[in-house]
CSV table of C-alpha atoms and ligand atoms in Angstrom, one decimal:
chain,number,residue,atom,x,y,z
A,1,MET,CA,48.3,-33.7,-163.7
A,2,THR,CA,45.2,-35.1,-162.1
A,3,ALA,CA,41.9,-33.9,-163.7
A,4,PRO,CA,39.1,-31.4,-162.4
A,5,ASN,CA,36.4,-33.6,-160.5
A,6,HIS,CA,38.8,-36.5,-160.0
A,7,ARG,CA,38.2,-37.6,-156.4
A,8,PRO,CA,40.7,-40.1,-155.6
A,9,GLU,CA,40.3,-42.4,-152.6
A,10,LEU,CA,44.1,-43.2,-150.5
A,11,ILE,CA,44.5,-46.4,-148.7
A,12,THR,CA,47.4,-46.7,-146.2
A,13,ASP,CA,48.2,-49.6,-143.5
A,14,ARG,CA,45.7,-48.2,-141.0
A,15,LEU,CA,43.7,-45.5,-142.7
A,16,LEU,CA,41.5,-44.8,-145.5
A,17,LEU,CA,41.6,-41.1,-146.9
A,18,ARG,CA,38.2,-40.7,-148.5
A,19,GLN,CA,35.4,-38.0,-149.5
A,20,TRP,CA,33.5,-36.9,-147.2
A,21,LYS,CA,30.1,-38.3,-146.2
A,22,ASP,CA,27.4,-36.7,-144.8
A,23,SER,CA,27.8,-38.4,-141.3
A,24,ASP,CA,31.0,-36.4,-141.2
A,25,TYR,CA,29.5,-33.1,-140.7
A,26,GLU,CA,28.5,-33.4,-136.8
A,27,PRO,CA,32.0,-35.1,-135.6
A,28,PHE,CA,34.0,-32.8,-137.3
A,29,ALA,CA,32.1,-29.6,-135.9
A,30,ALA,CA,32.6,-31.3,-132.6
A,31,MET,CA,36.1,-31.5,-133.0
A,32,ASN,CA,36.7,-28.0,-134.3
A,33,ALA,CA,34.6,-26.9,-131.1
A,34,ASP,CA,37.0,-28.5,-128.9
A,35,PRO,CA,39.3,-26.4,-127.1
A,36,VAL,CA,42.4,-28.9,-127.0
A,37,VAL,CA,42.0,-29.5,-130.7
A,38,MET,CA,41.7,-25.5,-131.6
A,39,GLU,CA,44.5,-24.9,-129.0
A,40,HIS,CA,46.9,-23.3,-131.6
A,41,PHE,CA,43.9,-21.6,-133.9
A,42,PRO,CA,42.7,-18.5,-132.8
A,43,ALA,CA,39.0,-19.4,-132.0
A,44,LEU,CA,36.8,-22.3,-132.0
A,45,SER,CA,34.9,-23.1,-135.0
A,46,THR,CA,31.2,-22.5,-135.3
A,47,ARG,CA,29.2,-25.4,-137.0
A,48,ALA,CA,28.7,-23.3,-140.0
A,49,GLU,CA,32.4,-22.4,-140.3
A,50,SER,CA,33.2,-26.1,-139.7
A,51,ASP,CA,30.9,-26.9,-142.8
A,52,ALA,CA,32.6,-24.8,-145.0
A,53,VAL,CA,35.6,-26.4,-144.5
A,54,ILE,CA,34.2,-29.5,-145.9
A,55,GLU,CA,32.4,-27.8,-148.7
A,56,ARG,CA,36.2,-25.9,-149.5
A,57,ALA,CA,37.6,-29.5,-149.6
A,58,GLU,CA,35.4,-30.7,-151.9
A,59,ALA,CA,35.3,-27.8,-154.2
A,60,LEU,CA,38.8,-28.1,-154.1
A,61,PHE,CA,38.7,-31.9,-155.4
A,62,ALA,CA,36.1,-30.5,-158.1
A,63,GLU,CA,38.7,-27.9,-159.3
A,64,ARG,CA,42.2,-29.3,-159.2
A,65,GLY,CA,41.6,-33.1,-158.1
A,66,PHE,CA,42.8,-33.2,-154.7
A,67,GLY,CA,42.0,-31.6,-151.6
A,68,LEU,CA,41.6,-32.3,-147.7
A,69,TRP,CA,40.6,-36.0,-147.2
A,70,ALA,CA,38.3,-37.3,-144.7
A,71,VAL,CA,40.3,-39.7,-142.5
A,72,GLU,CA,38.9,-43.0,-141.3
A,73,VAL,CA,40.7,-45.8,-139.4
A,74,LYS,CA,40.1,-48.8,-141.5
A,75,GLU,CA,39.8,-51.6,-138.4
A,76,THR,CA,36.8,-49.4,-137.1
A,77,GLY,CA,35.3,-47.7,-139.8
A,78,GLN,CA,35.7,-44.4,-137.4
A,79,PHE,CA,35.9,-41.0,-138.9
A,80,ILE,CA,38.5,-39.4,-136.7
A,81,GLY,CA,39.4,-35.8,-139.1
A,82,PHE,CA,41.2,-34.8,-142.4
A,83,THR,CA,44.9,-34.7,-143.8
A,84,GLY,CA,45.4,-33.7,-147.4
A,85,LEU,CA,46.2,-30.6,-149.3
A,86,ALA,CA,44.8,-27.1,-149.5
A,87,VAL,CA,45.2,-23.6,-151.2
A,88,PRO,CA,45.7,-21.1,-148.3
A,89,ARG,CA,43.7,-17.7,-149.5
A,90,PHE,CA,45.4,-15.2,-147.8
A,91,GLU,CA,48.5,-13.3,-149.1
A,92,ALA,CA,52.1,-14.1,-148.3
A,93,HIS,CA,55.2,-13.8,-150.3
A,94,PHE,CA,55.2,-17.8,-150.1
A,95,LEU,CA,51.8,-18.0,-151.9
A,96,PRO,CA,50.0,-19.1,-154.0
A,97,ALA,CA,51.4,-22.7,-153.2
A,98,VAL,CA,49.5,-25.6,-152.2
A,99,GLU,CA,49.7,-26.3,-148.3
A,100,ILE,CA,49.8,-30.2,-146.8
A,101,GLY,CA,47.7,-30.2,-143.2
A,102,TRP,CA,46.1,-32.2,-140.9
A,103,ARG,CA,43.7,-31.8,-137.9
A,104,LEU,CA,42.6,-35.1,-136.1
A,105,ALA,CA,40.3,-35.5,-133.1
A,106,LYS,CA,41.8,-35.5,-129.7
A,107,ASP,CA,41.3,-39.2,-129.1
A,108,ALA,CA,43.1,-40.4,-132.5
A,109,TRP,CA,45.9,-38.5,-131.4
A,110,GLY,CA,49.1,-40.4,-130.5
A,111,ASN,CA,48.8,-43.4,-132.9
A,112,GLY,CA,51.0,-42.0,-136.0
A,113,TYR,CA,47.7,-41.6,-137.7
A,114,ALA,CA,48.7,-38.2,-139.0
A,115,THR,CA,51.7,-38.7,-140.2
A,116,GLU,CA,50.7,-42.1,-141.8
A,117,ALA,CA,48.1,-39.8,-143.7
A,118,ALA,CA,50.6,-37.1,-144.7
A,119,ARG,CA,52.8,-39.7,-146.1
A,120,ALA,CA,49.8,-40.9,-148.3
A,121,SER,CA,49.2,-37.5,-149.1
A,122,LEU,CA,52.3,-36.4,-150.3
A,123,ALA,CA,52.9,-39.5,-152.3
A,124,TYR,CA,49.1,-38.1,-154.0
A,125,ALA,CA,50.6,-35.1,-154.2
A,126,PHE,CA,54.3,-35.6,-156.2
A,127,GLY,CA,52.7,-38.7,-158.0
A,128,PRO,CA,49.3,-38.3,-159.7
A,129,ALA,CA,48.9,-34.9,-158.8
A,130,GLY,CA,52.2,-33.7,-160.3
A,131,LEU,CA,52.9,-31.1,-158.0
A,132,GLU,CA,56.4,-29.4,-157.5
A,133,GLU,CA,56.5,-28.1,-153.8
A,134,LEU,CA,54.3,-28.2,-150.9
A,135,VAL,CA,54.4,-25.7,-147.9
A,136,SER,CA,53.0,-26.2,-144.4
A,137,PHE,CA,52.6,-23.5,-141.5
A,138,THR,CA,51.2,-23.7,-138.2
A,139,ALA,CA,51.8,-21.3,-135.0
A,140,THR,CA,55.1,-21.7,-133.7
A,141,THR,CA,53.4,-22.9,-130.5
A,142,ASN,CA,52.2,-26.1,-132.2
A,143,LYS,CA,54.9,-28.3,-131.7
A,144,PRO,CA,53.0,-31.7,-132.6
A,145,SER,CA,52.0,-30.2,-135.9
A,146,GLN,CA,55.8,-29.6,-136.4
A,147,ARG,CA,56.8,-32.8,-135.8
A,148,VAL,CA,54.3,-34.3,-138.4
A,149,MET,CA,56.1,-32.1,-140.9
A,150,GLU,CA,59.7,-33.2,-139.9
A,151,ARG,CA,58.5,-37.1,-139.8
A,152,ILE,CA,57.4,-36.6,-143.3
A,153,GLY,CA,60.6,-35.0,-144.3
A,154,MET,CA,59.7,-31.2,-144.7
A,155,THR,CA,62.3,-28.3,-143.7
A,156,HIS,CA,62.0,-25.2,-141.9
A,157,ALA,CA,62.2,-22.5,-144.3
A,158,GLU,CA,61.4,-19.1,-142.0
A,159,ASP,CA,59.1,-17.8,-139.5
A,160,PHE,CA,56.5,-15.2,-140.4
A,161,ASP,CA,53.8,-13.2,-139.0
A,162,HIS,CA,50.2,-14.6,-140.0
A,163,PRO,CA,48.8,-11.3,-141.8
A,164,ARG,CA,45.3,-12.5,-140.8
A,165,LEU,CA,46.5,-12.6,-136.8
A,166,PRO,CA,46.7,-9.0,-135.4
A,167,ALA,CA,50.1,-7.6,-133.9
A,168,GLY,CA,51.0,-9.2,-130.6
A,169,HIS,CA,48.3,-12.1,-130.9
A,170,ARG,CA,49.9,-15.0,-129.2
A,171,LEU,CA,49.6,-16.8,-132.3
A,172,GLN,CA,50.7,-14.4,-134.9
A,173,ARG,CA,54.3,-16.0,-135.2
A,174,HIS,CA,54.3,-19.0,-137.3
A,175,VAL,CA,56.7,-21.5,-138.9
A,176,LEU,CA,56.9,-22.2,-142.4
A,177,TYR,CA,58.1,-25.7,-143.6
A,178,ARG,CA,58.5,-26.7,-147.2
A,179,ILE,CA,59.3,-29.9,-149.3
A,180,SER,CA,60.1,-30.0,-152.6
A,181,ARG,CA,59.6,-32.9,-155.4
A,182,ALA,CA,63.3,-33.6,-155.6
A,183,GLN,CA,63.7,-33.8,-151.4
A,184,TRP,CA,60.6,-36.2,-151.6
A,185,GLU,CA,62.0,-38.3,-154.4
A,186,SER,CA,65.0,-38.6,-153.0
A,187,SER,CA,63.8,-39.7,-149.5
A,188,GLN,CA,62.0,-42.6,-151.3
B,201,COA,C1,48.8,-32.1,-135.2
B,201,COA,C2,48.2,-33.2,-134.8
B,201,COA,C3,47.3,-34.0,-135.8
B,201,COA,C4,49.6,-34.4,-134.3
B,201,COA,O1,49.2,-35.3,-134.0
B,201,COA,P1,49.8,-36.3,-133.4
B,201,COA,O2,49.2,-37.9,-133.1
B,201,COA,O3,50.6,-35.7,-132.6
B,201,COA,O4,50.6,-37.1,-135.0
B,201,COA,P2,50.7,-38.5,-135.4
B,201,COA,O5,49.6,-38.8,-135.8
B,201,COA,O6,51.6,-38.5,-136.4
B,201,COA,O7,51.1,-39.5,-134.2
B,201,COA,C5,52.5,-39.0,-133.8
B,201,COA,C6,52.7,-39.8,-132.1
B,201,COA,O8,52.2,-41.1,-131.8
B,201,COA,C7,53.0,-41.6,-131.5
B,201,COA,N1,53.0,-43.3,-131.8
B,201,COA,C8,52.3,-44.1,-131.2
B,201,COA,N2,52.1,-45.3,-131.8
B,201,COA,C9,53.0,-44.6,-133.2
B,201,COA,C10,52.9,-45.6,-134.2
B,201,COA,N3,52.2,-47.0,-134.3
B,201,COA,N4,53.3,-45.2,-135.4
B,201,COA,C11,53.9,-44.1,-135.5
B,201,COA,N5,53.5,-43.2,-134.1
B,201,COA,C12,52.9,-43.5,-132.9
B,201,COA,C13,54.7,-41.0,-131.7
B,201,COA,O9,55.5,-41.3,-131.0
B,201,COA,C14,54.3,-39.7,-132.0
B,201,COA,O10,54.3,-38.9,-130.6
B,201,COA,P3,55.1,-37.9,-130.3
B,201,COA,O11,55.0,-36.6,-131.4
B,201,COA,O12,54.6,-37.2,-128.9
B,201,COA,O13,56.7,-38.2,-130.3
B,201,COA,C15,47.2,-33.3,-133.8
B,201,COA,O14,47.9,-32.7,-132.5
B,201,COA,C16,46.2,-32.4,-134.1
B,201,COA,O15,45.1,-32.7,-134.6
B,201,COA,N6,46.2,-31.1,-133.5
B,201,COA,C17,45.2,-30.4,-133.3
B,201,COA,C18,45.1,-29.6,-135.2
B,201,COA,C19,46.1,-29.0,-135.5
B,201,COA,O16,46.6,-28.3,-134.6
B,201,COA,N7,46.7,-29.4,-136.6
B,201,COA,C20,47.7,-28.3,-137.3
B,201,COA,C21,47.3,-27.0,-137.8
B,201,COA,S1,48.5,-26.4,-138.7
């Protein structure tokens, strides 16, 4: 198990998954206010809401030794979004659990970056972090995110109605994917 206050960095072929820098706040807020990036979310984020995502990520590293990493393209040094681990705070029958998730600026889509960063996050989750299972979920409409889940070996478990969205909301129906340590190990 990782210790609290552990702040690891992960390196892949093309990416650096690192701790957040002051210079990330502005481009992160811009992507969270981009209607294309936020198509499958109920609302665009304000600057304060965007900043709060970073603050929660840092708090989780402090508390559990894992979190959402800021993702940077090694070759250019460009910040492109986040990938990593989070602990959902709403109530649902499959929670508590650790979630794996990703959000990239649209200019970075279509390169395999989310999948590459997610594979490194999985290896961290089932390696140093010592987790036994991860979940991932998204609106049923969000096919690109579901393709990332499938590419990294997650299995569709069920669909559910997100409890924070009102009945009939266009994004209420969600998919839930899971991957266990045993499934991940057998794919290595
Ligand atoms: C979800 C999201 C990260 C997926 O981005 P993505 O670019 O489609 O996913 P990847 O980075 O894994 O890239 C895979 C795509 O790049 C293509 N690709 C191009 N070059 C590649 C390479 N060298 N290696 C791998 N894939 C490559 C793949 O063919 C694939 O395209 P396809 O899905 O059309 O077949 C992105 O849509 C996003 O940030 N959305 C907004 C936020 C969001 O919805 N997050 C999830 C909420 S739960």
